[in-house]
mmCIF file with all atom_site columns, C-alpha atoms in Angstrom:
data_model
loop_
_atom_site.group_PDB
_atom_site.id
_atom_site.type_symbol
_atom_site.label_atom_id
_atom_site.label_alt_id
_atom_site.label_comp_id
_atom_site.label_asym_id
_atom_site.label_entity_id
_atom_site.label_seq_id
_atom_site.pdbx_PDB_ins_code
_atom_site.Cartn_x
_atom_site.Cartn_y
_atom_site.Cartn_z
_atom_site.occupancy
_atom_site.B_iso_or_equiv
_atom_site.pdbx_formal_charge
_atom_site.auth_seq_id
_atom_site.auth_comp_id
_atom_site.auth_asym_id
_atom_site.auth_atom_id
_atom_site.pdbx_PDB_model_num
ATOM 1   C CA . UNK A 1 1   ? 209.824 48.016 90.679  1.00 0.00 ? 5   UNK A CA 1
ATOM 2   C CA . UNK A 1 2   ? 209.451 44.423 89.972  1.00 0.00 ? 6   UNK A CA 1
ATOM 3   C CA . UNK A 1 3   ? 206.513 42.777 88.248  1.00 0.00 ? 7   UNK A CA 1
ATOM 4   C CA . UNK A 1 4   ? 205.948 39.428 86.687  1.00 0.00 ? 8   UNK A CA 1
ATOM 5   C CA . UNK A 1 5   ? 204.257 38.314 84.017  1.00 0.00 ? 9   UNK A CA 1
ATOM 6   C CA . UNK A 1 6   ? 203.998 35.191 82.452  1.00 0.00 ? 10  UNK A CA 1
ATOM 7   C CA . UNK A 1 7   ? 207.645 33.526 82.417  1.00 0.00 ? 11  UNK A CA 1
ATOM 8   C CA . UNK A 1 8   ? 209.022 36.829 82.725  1.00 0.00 ? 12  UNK A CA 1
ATOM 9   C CA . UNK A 1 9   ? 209.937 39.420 86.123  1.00 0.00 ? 13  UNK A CA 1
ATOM 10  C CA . UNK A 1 10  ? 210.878 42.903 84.942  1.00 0.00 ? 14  UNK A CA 1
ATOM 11  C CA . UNK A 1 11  ? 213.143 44.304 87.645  1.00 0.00 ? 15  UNK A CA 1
ATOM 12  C CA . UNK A 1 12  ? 214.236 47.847 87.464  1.00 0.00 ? 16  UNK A CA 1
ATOM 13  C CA . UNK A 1 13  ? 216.658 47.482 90.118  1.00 0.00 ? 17  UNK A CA 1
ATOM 14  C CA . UNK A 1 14  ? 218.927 45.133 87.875  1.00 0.00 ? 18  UNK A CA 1
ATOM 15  C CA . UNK A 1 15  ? 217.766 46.782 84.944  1.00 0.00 ? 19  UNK A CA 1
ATOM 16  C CA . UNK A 1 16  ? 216.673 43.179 83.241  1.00 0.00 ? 20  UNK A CA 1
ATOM 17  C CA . UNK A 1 17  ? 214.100 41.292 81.974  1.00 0.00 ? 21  UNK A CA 1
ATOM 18  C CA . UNK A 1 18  ? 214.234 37.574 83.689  1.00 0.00 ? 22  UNK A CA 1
ATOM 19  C CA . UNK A 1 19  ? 213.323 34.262 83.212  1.00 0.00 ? 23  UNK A CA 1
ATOM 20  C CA . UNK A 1 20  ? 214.082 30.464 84.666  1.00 0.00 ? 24  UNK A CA 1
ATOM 21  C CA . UNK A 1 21  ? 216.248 30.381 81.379  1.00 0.00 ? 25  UNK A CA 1
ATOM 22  C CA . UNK A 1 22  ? 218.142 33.745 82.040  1.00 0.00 ? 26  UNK A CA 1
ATOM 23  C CA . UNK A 1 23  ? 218.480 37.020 81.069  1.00 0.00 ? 27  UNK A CA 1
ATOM 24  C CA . UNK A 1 24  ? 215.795 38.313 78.470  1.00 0.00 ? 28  UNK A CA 1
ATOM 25  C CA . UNK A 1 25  ? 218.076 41.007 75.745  1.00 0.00 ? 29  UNK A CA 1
ATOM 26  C CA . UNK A 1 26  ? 216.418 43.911 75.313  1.00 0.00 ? 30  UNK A CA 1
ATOM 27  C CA . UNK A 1 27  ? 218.139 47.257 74.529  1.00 0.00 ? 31  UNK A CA 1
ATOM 28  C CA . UNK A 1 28  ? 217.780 50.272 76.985  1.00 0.00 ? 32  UNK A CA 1
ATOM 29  C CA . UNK A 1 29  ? 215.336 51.669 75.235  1.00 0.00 ? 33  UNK A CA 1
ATOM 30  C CA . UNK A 1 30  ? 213.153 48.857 74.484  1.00 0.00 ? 34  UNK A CA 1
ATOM 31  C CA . UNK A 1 31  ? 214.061 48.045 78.062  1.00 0.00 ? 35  UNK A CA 1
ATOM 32  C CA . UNK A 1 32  ? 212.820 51.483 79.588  1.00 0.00 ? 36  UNK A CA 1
ATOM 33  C CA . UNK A 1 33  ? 209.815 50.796 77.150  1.00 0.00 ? 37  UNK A CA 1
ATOM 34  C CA . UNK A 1 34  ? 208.537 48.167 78.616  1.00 0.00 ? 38  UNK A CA 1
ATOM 35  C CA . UNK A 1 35  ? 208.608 49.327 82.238  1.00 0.00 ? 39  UNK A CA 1
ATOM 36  C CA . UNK A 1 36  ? 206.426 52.562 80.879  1.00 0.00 ? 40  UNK A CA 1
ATOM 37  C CA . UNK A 1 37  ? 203.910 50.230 79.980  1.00 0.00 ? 41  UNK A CA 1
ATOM 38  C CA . UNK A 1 38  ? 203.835 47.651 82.637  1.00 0.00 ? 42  UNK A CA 1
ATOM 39  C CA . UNK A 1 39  ? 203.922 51.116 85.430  1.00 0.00 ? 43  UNK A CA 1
ATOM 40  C CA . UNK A 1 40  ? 200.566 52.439 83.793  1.00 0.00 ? 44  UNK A CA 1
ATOM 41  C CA . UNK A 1 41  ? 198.857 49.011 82.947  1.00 0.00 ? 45  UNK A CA 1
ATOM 42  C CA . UNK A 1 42  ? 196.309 48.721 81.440  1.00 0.00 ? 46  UNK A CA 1
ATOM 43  C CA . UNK A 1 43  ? 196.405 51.831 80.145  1.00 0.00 ? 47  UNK A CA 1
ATOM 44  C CA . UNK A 1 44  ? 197.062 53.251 76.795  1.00 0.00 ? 48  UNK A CA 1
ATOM 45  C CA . UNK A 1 45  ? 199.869 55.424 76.776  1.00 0.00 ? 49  UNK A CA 1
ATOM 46  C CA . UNK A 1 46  ? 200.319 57.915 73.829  1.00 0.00 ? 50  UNK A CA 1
ATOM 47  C CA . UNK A 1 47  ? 203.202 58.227 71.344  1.00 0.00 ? 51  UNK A CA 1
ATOM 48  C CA . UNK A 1 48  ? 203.876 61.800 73.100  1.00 0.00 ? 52  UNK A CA 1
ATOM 49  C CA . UNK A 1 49  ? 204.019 60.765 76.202  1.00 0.00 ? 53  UNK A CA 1
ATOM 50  C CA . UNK A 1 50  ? 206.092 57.388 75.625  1.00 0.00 ? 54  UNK A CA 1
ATOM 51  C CA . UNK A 1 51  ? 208.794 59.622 73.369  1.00 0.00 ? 55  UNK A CA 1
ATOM 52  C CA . UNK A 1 52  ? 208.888 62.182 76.212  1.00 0.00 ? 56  UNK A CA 1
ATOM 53  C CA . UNK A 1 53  ? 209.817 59.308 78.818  1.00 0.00 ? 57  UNK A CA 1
ATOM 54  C CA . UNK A 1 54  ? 211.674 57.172 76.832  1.00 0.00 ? 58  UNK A CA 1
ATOM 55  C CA . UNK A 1 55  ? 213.462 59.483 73.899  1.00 0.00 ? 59  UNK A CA 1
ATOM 56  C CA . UNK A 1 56  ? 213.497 62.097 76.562  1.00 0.00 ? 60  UNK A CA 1
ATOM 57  C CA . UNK A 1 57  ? 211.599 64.570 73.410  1.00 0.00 ? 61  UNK A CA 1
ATOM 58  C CA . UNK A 1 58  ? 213.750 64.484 71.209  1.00 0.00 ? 62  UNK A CA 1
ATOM 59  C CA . UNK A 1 59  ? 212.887 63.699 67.614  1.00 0.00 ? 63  UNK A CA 1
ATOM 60  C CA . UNK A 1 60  ? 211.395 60.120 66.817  1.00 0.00 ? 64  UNK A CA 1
ATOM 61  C CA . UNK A 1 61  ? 209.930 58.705 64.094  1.00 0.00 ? 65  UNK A CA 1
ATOM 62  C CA . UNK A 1 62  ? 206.734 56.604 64.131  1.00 0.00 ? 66  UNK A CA 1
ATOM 63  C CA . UNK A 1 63  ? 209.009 53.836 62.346  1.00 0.00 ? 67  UNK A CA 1
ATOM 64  C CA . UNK A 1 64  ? 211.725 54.231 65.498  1.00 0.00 ? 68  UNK A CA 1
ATOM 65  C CA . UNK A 1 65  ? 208.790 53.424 67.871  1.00 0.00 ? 69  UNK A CA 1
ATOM 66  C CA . UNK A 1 66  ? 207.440 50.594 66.074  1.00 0.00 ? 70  UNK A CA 1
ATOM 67  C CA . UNK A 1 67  ? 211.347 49.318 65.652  1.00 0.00 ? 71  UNK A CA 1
ATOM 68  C CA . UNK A 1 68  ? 211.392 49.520 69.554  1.00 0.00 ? 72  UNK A CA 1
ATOM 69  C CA . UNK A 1 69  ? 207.704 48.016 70.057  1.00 0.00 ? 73  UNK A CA 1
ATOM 70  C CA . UNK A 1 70  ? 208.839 44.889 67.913  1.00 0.00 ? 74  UNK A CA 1
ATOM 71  C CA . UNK A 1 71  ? 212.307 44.553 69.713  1.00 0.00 ? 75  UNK A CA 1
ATOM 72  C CA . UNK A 1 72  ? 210.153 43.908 73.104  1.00 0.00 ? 76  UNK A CA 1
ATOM 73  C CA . UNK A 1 73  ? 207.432 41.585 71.181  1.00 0.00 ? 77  UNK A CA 1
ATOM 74  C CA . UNK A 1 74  ? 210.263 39.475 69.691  1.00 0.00 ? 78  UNK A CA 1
ATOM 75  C CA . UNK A 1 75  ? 211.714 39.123 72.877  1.00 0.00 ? 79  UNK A CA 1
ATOM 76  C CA . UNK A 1 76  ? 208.643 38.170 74.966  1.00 0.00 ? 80  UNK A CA 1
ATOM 77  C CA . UNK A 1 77  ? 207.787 35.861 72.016  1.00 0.00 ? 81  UNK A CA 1
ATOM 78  C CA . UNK A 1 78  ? 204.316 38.162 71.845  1.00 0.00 ? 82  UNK A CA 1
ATOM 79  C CA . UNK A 1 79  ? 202.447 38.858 68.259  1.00 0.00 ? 83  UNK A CA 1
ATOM 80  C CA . UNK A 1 80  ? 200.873 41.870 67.175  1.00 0.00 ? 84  UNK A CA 1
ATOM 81  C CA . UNK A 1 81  ? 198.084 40.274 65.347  1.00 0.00 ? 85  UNK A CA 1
ATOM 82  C CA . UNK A 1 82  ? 197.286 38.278 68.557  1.00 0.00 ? 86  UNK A CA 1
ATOM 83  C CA . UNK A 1 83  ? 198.961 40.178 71.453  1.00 0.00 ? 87  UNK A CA 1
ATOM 84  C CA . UNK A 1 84  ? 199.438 38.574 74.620  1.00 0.00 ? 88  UNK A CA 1
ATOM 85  C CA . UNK A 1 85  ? 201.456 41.493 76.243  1.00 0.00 ? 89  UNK A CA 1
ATOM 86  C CA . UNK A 1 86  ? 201.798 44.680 74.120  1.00 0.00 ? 90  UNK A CA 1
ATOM 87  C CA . UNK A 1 87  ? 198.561 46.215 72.379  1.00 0.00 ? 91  UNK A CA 1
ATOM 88  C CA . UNK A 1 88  ? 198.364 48.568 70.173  1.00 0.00 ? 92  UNK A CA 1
ATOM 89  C CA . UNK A 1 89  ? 196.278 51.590 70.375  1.00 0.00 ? 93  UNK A CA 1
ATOM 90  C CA . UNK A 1 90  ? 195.790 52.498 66.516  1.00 0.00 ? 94  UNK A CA 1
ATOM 91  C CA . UNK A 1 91  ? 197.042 55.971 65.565  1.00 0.00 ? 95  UNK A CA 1
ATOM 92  C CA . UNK A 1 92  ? 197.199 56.727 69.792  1.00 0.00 ? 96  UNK A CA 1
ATOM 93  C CA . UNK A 1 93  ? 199.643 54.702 70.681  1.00 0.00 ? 97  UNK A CA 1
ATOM 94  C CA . UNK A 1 94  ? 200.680 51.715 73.242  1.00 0.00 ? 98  UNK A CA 1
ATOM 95  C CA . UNK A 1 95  ? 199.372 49.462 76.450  1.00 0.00 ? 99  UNK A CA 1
ATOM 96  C CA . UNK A 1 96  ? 200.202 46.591 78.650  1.00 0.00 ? 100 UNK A CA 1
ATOM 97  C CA . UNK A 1 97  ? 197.280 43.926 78.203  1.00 0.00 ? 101 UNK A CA 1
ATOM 98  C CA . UNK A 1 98  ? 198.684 40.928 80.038  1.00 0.00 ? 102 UNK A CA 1
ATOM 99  C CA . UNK A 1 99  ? 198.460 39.780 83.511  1.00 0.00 ? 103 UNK A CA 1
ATOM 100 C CA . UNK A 1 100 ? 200.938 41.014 85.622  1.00 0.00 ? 104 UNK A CA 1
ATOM 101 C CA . UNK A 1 101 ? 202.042 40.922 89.240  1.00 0.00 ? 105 UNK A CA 1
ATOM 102 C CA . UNK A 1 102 ? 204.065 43.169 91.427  1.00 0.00 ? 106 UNK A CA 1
ATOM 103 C CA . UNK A 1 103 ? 205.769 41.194 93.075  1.00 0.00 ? 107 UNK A CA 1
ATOM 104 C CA . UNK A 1 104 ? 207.060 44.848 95.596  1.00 0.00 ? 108 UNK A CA 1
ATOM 105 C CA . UNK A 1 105 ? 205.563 47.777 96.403  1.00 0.00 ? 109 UNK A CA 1
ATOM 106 C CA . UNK A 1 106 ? 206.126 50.650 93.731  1.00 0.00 ? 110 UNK A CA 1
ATOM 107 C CA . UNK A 1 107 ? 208.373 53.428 95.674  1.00 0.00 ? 111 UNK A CA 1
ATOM 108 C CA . UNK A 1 108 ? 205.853 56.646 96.118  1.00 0.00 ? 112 UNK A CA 1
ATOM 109 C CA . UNK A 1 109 ? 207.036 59.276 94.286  1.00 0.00 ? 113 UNK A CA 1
ATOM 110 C CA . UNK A 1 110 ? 207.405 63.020 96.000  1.00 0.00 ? 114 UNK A CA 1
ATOM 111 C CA . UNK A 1 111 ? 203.935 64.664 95.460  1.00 0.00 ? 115 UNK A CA 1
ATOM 112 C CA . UNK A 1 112 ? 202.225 61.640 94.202  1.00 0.00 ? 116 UNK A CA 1
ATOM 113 C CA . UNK A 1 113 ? 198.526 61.738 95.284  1.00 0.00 ? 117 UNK A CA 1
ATOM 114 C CA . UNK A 1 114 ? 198.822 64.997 95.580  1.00 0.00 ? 118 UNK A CA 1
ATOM 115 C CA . UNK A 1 115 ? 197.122 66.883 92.655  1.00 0.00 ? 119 UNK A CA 1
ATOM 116 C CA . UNK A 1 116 ? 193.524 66.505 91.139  1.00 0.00 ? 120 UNK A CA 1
ATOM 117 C CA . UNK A 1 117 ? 190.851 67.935 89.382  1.00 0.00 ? 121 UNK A CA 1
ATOM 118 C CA . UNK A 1 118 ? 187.531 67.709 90.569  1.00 0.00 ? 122 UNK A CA 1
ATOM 119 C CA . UNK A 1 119 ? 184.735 66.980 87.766  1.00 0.00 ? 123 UNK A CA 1
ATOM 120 C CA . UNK A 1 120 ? 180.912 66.895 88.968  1.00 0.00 ? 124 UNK A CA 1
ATOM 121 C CA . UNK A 1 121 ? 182.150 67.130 92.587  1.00 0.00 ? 125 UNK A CA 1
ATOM 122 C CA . UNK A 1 122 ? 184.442 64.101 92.318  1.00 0.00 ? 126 UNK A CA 1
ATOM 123 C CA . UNK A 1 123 ? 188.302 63.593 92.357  1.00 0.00 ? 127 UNK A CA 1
ATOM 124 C CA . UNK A 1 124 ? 190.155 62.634 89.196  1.00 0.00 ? 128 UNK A CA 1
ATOM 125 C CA . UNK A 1 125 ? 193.738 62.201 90.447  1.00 0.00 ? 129 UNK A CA 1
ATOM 126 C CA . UNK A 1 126 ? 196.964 63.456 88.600  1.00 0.00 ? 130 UNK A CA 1
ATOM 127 C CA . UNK A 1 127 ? 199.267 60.717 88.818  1.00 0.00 ? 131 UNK A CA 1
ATOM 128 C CA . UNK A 1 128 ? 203.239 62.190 88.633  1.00 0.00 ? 132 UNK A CA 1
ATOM 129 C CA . UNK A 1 129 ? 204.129 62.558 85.166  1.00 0.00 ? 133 UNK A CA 1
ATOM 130 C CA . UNK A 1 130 ? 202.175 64.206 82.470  1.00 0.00 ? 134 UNK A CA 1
ATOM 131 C CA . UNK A 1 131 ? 198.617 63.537 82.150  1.00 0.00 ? 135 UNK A CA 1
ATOM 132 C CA . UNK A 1 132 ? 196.575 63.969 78.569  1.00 0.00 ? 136 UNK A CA 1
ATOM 133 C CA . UNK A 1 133 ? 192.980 66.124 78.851  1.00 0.00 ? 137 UNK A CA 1
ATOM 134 C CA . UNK A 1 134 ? 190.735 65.390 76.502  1.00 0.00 ? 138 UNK A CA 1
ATOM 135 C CA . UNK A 1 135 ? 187.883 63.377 74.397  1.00 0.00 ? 139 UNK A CA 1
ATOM 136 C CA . UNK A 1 136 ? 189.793 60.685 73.641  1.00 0.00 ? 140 UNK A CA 1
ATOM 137 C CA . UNK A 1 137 ? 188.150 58.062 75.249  1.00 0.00 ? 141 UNK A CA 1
ATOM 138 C CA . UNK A 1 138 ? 192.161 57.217 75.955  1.00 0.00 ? 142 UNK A CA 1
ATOM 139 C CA . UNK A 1 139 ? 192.830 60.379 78.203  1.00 0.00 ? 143 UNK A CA 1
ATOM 140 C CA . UNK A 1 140 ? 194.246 60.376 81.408  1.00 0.00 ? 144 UNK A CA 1
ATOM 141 C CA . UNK A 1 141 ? 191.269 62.924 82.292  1.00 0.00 ? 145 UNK A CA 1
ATOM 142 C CA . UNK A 1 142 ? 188.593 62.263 79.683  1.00 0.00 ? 146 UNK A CA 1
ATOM 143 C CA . UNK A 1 143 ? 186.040 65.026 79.044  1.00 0.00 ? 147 UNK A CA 1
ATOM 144 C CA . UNK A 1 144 ? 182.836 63.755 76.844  1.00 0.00 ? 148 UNK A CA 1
ATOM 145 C CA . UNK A 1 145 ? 181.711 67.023 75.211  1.00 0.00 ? 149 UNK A CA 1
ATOM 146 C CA . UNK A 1 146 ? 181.758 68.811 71.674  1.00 0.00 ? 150 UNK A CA 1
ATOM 147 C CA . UNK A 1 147 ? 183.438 71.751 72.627  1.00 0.00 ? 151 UNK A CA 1
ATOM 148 C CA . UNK A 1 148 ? 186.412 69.789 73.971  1.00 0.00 ? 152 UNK A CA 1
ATOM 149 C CA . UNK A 1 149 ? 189.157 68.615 71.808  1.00 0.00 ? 153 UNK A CA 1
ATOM 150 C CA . UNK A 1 150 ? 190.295 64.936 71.189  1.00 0.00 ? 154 UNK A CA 1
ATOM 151 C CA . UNK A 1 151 ? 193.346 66.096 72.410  1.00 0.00 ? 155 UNK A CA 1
ATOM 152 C CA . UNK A 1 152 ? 192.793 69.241 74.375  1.00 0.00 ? 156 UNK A CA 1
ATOM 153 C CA . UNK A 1 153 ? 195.442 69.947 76.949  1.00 0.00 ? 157 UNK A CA 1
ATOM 154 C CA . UNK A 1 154 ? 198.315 68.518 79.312  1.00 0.00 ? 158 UNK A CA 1
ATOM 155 C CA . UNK A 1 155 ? 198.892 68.802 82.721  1.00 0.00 ? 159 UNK A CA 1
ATOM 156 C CA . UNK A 1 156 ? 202.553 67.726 84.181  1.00 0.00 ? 160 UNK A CA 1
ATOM 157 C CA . UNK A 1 157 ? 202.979 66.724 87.376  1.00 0.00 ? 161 UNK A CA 1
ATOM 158 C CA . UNK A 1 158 ? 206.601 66.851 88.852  1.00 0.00 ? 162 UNK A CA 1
ATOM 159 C CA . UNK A 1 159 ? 207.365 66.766 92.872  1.00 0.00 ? 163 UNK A CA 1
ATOM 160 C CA . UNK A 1 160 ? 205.598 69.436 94.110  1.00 0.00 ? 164 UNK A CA 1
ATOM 161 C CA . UNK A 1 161 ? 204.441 71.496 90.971  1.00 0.00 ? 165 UNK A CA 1
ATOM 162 C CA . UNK A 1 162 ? 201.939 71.018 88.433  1.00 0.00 ? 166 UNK A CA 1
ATOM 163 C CA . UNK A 1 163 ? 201.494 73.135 85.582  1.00 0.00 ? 167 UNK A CA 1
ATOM 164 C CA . UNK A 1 164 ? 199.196 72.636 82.597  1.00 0.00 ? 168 UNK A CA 1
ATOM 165 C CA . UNK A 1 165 ? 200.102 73.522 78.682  1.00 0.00 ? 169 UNK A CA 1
ATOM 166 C CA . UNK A 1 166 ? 197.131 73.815 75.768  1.00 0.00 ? 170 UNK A CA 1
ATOM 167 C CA . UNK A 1 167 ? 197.380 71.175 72.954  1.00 0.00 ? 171 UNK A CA 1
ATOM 168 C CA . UNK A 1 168 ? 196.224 73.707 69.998  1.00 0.00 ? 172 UNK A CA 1
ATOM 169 C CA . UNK A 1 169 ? 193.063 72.779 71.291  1.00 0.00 ? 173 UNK A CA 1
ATOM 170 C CA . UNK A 1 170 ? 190.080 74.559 68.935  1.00 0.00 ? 174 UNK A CA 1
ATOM 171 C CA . UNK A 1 171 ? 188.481 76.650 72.038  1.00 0.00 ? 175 UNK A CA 1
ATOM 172 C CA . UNK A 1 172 ? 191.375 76.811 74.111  1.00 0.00 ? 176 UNK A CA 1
ATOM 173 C CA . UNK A 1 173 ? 192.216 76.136 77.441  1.00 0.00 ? 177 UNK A CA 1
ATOM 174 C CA . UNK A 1 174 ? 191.579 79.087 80.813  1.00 0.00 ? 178 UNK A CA 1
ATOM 175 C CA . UNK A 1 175 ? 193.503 79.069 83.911  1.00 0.00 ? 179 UNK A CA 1
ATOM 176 C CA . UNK A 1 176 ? 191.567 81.562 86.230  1.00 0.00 ? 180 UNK A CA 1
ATOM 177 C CA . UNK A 1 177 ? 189.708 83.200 83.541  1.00 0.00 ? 181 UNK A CA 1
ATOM 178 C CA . UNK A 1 178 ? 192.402 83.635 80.786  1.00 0.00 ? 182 UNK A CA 1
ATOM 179 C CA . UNK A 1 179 ? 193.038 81.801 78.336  1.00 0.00 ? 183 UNK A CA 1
ATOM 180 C CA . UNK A 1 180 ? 196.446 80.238 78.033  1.00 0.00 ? 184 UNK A CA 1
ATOM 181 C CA . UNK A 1 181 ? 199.032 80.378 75.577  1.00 0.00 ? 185 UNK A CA 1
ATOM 182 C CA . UNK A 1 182 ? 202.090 78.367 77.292  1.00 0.00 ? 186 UNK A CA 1
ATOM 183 C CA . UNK A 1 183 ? 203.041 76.412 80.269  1.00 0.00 ? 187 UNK A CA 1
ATOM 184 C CA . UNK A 1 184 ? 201.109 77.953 83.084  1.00 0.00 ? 188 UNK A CA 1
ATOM 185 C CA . UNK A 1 185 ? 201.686 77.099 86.804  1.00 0.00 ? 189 UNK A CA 1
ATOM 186 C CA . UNK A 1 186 ? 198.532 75.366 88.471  1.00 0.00 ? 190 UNK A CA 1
ATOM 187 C CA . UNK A 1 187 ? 197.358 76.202 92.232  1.00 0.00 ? 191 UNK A CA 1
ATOM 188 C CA . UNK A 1 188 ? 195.173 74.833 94.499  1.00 0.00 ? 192 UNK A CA 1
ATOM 189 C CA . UNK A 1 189 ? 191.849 76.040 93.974  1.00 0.00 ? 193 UNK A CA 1
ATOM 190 C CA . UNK A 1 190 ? 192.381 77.541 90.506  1.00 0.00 ? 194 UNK A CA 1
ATOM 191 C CA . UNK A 1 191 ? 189.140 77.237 88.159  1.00 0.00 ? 195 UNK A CA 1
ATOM 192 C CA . UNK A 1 192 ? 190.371 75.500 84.892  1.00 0.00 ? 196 UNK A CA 1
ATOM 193 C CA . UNK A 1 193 ? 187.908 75.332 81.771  1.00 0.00 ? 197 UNK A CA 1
ATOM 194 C CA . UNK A 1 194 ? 188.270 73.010 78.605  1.00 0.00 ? 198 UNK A CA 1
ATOM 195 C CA . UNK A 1 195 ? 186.370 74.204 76.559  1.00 0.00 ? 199 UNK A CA 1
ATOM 196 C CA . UNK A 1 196 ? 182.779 74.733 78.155  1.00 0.00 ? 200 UNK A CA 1
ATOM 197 C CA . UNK A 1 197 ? 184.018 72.223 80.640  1.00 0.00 ? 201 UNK A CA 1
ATOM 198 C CA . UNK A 1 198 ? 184.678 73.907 83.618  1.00 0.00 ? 202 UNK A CA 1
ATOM 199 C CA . UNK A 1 199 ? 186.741 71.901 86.750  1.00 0.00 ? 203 UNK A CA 1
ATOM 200 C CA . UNK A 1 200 ? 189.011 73.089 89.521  1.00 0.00 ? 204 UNK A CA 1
ATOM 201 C CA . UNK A 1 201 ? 192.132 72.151 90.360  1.00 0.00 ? 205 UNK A CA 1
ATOM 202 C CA . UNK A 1 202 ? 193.244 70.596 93.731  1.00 0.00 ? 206 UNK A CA 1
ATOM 203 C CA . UNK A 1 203 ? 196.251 69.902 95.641  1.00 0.00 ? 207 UNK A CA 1
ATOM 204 C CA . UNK A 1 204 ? 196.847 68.778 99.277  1.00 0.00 ? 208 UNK A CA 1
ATOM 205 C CA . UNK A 1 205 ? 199.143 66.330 101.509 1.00 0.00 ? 209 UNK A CA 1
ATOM 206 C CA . UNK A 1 206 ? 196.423 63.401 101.431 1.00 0.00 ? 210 UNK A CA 1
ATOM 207 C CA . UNK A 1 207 ? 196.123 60.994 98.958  1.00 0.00 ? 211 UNK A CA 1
ATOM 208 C CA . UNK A 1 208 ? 193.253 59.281 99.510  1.00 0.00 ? 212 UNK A CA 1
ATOM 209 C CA . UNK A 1 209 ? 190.984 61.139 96.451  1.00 0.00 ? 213 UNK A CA 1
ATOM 210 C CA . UNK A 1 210 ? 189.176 58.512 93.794  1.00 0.00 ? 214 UNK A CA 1
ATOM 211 C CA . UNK A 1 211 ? 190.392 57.801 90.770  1.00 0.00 ? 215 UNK A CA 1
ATOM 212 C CA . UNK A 1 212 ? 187.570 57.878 87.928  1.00 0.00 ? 216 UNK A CA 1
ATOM 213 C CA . UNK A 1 213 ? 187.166 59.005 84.496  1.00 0.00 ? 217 UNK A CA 1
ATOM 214 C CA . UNK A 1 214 ? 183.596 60.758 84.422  1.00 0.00 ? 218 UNK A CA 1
ATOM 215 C CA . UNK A 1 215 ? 181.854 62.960 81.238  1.00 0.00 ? 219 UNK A CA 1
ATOM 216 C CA . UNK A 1 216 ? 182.393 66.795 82.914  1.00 0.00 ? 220 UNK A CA 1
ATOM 217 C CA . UNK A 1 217 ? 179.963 68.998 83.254  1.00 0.00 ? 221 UNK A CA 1
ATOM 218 C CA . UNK A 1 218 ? 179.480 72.257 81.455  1.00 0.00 ? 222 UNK A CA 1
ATOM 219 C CA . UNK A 1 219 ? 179.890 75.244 83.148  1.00 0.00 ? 223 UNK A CA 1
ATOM 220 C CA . UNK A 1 220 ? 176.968 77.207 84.066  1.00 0.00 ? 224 UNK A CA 1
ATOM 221 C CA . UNK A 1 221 ? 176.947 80.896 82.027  1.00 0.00 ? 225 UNK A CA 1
#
């Protein structure tokens, strides 16, 4: 991956942040950090998600993040007050709001295009990765009703598999009719409900399935 923006090319190949002048310093983590954000611009990605991928889970405290977050706005000269690169997302989390330009093609990852849930007879697809379901206008699969949670469930992508995991949502995530209580294996055609939002879950070899973030239906009783 290598994307510019501004003065600055982020290469992941040489693991550096360049400009005319040099090398930009940024510590691995703020380093890895920074790619997260420029790979899903523009959007938001969630304090879960960004300690999963970057702290690999373990334990992190807000004030670590924020450390991290200022280490990258210090060295891109950006301000939070009046960010140029690096917005925040109050109480959700982080996003890339600049301009930015790939300068190569992003390497496909196995599976990717793969999975998808369909929502009112359209395709919301599951990029690799984990993938937020909810009301949070900030989801990667963002469900507009009461009955689902602002955070309501998770669904991980990885190669081939995709399995989805309940977020202690308030009326509970189904897989097939039952409702879930850990990480449950997803298959093609499985009927997934949030809620009273009812979708189904979709996998095949092409990739060429919209991406769009529509209000869900309920599901007929």
């Amino acid at each position: 991956m290598k994307v510019r923006f501004g003065p600055f090319t982020l290469d992941t190949g040489r693991q550096q942040v360049l400009t005319e002048a040099g090398d930009v310093p940024l510590s691995p983590k703020a380093f890895s950090l920074l790619e997260l954000l420029l790979r899903h611009r523009p959007d938001v990605i969630d304090k879960e998600t960004i300690v999963t991928s970057v702290w690999f889970g373990a334990h992190v405290t807000d004030a670590s993040l924020t450390m991290v977050v200022a280490e990258i706005r210090k060295a891109l000269g950006d301000s939070a007050d009046n960010p140029r690169y690096i917005r925040t997302a109050h109480r959700r989390g982080y996003a890339f709001c600049g301009e930015a330009e790939d300068l190569e093609p992003a390497p496909r990852a196995a599976g990717a295009g793969r999975f998808w849930l369909i929502v009112d007879e359209k395709a919301v697809v599951l990029r690799e990765g984990e993938t937020t379901v909810g009301r949070d206008p900030a989801s990667g699969v963002w469900i507009d009703l009461p009955s689902v949670s602002w955070r309501h469930a998770r669904i991980f992508v990885r190669g081939r598999a995709a399995a989805i995991e309940d977020l202690g949502s308030t009326n509970g995530t189904l897989v097939r009719g039952r409702r879930i209580t850990g990480r449950t294996p997803l298959r093609h055609g499985d009927a997934v409900s949030f809620g009273e939002a009812a979708v189904t879950f979709g996998t095949s070899t092409e990739a060429g399935a919209r991406t769009e973030r529509l209000p869900a239906r309920k599901s007929s009783d």
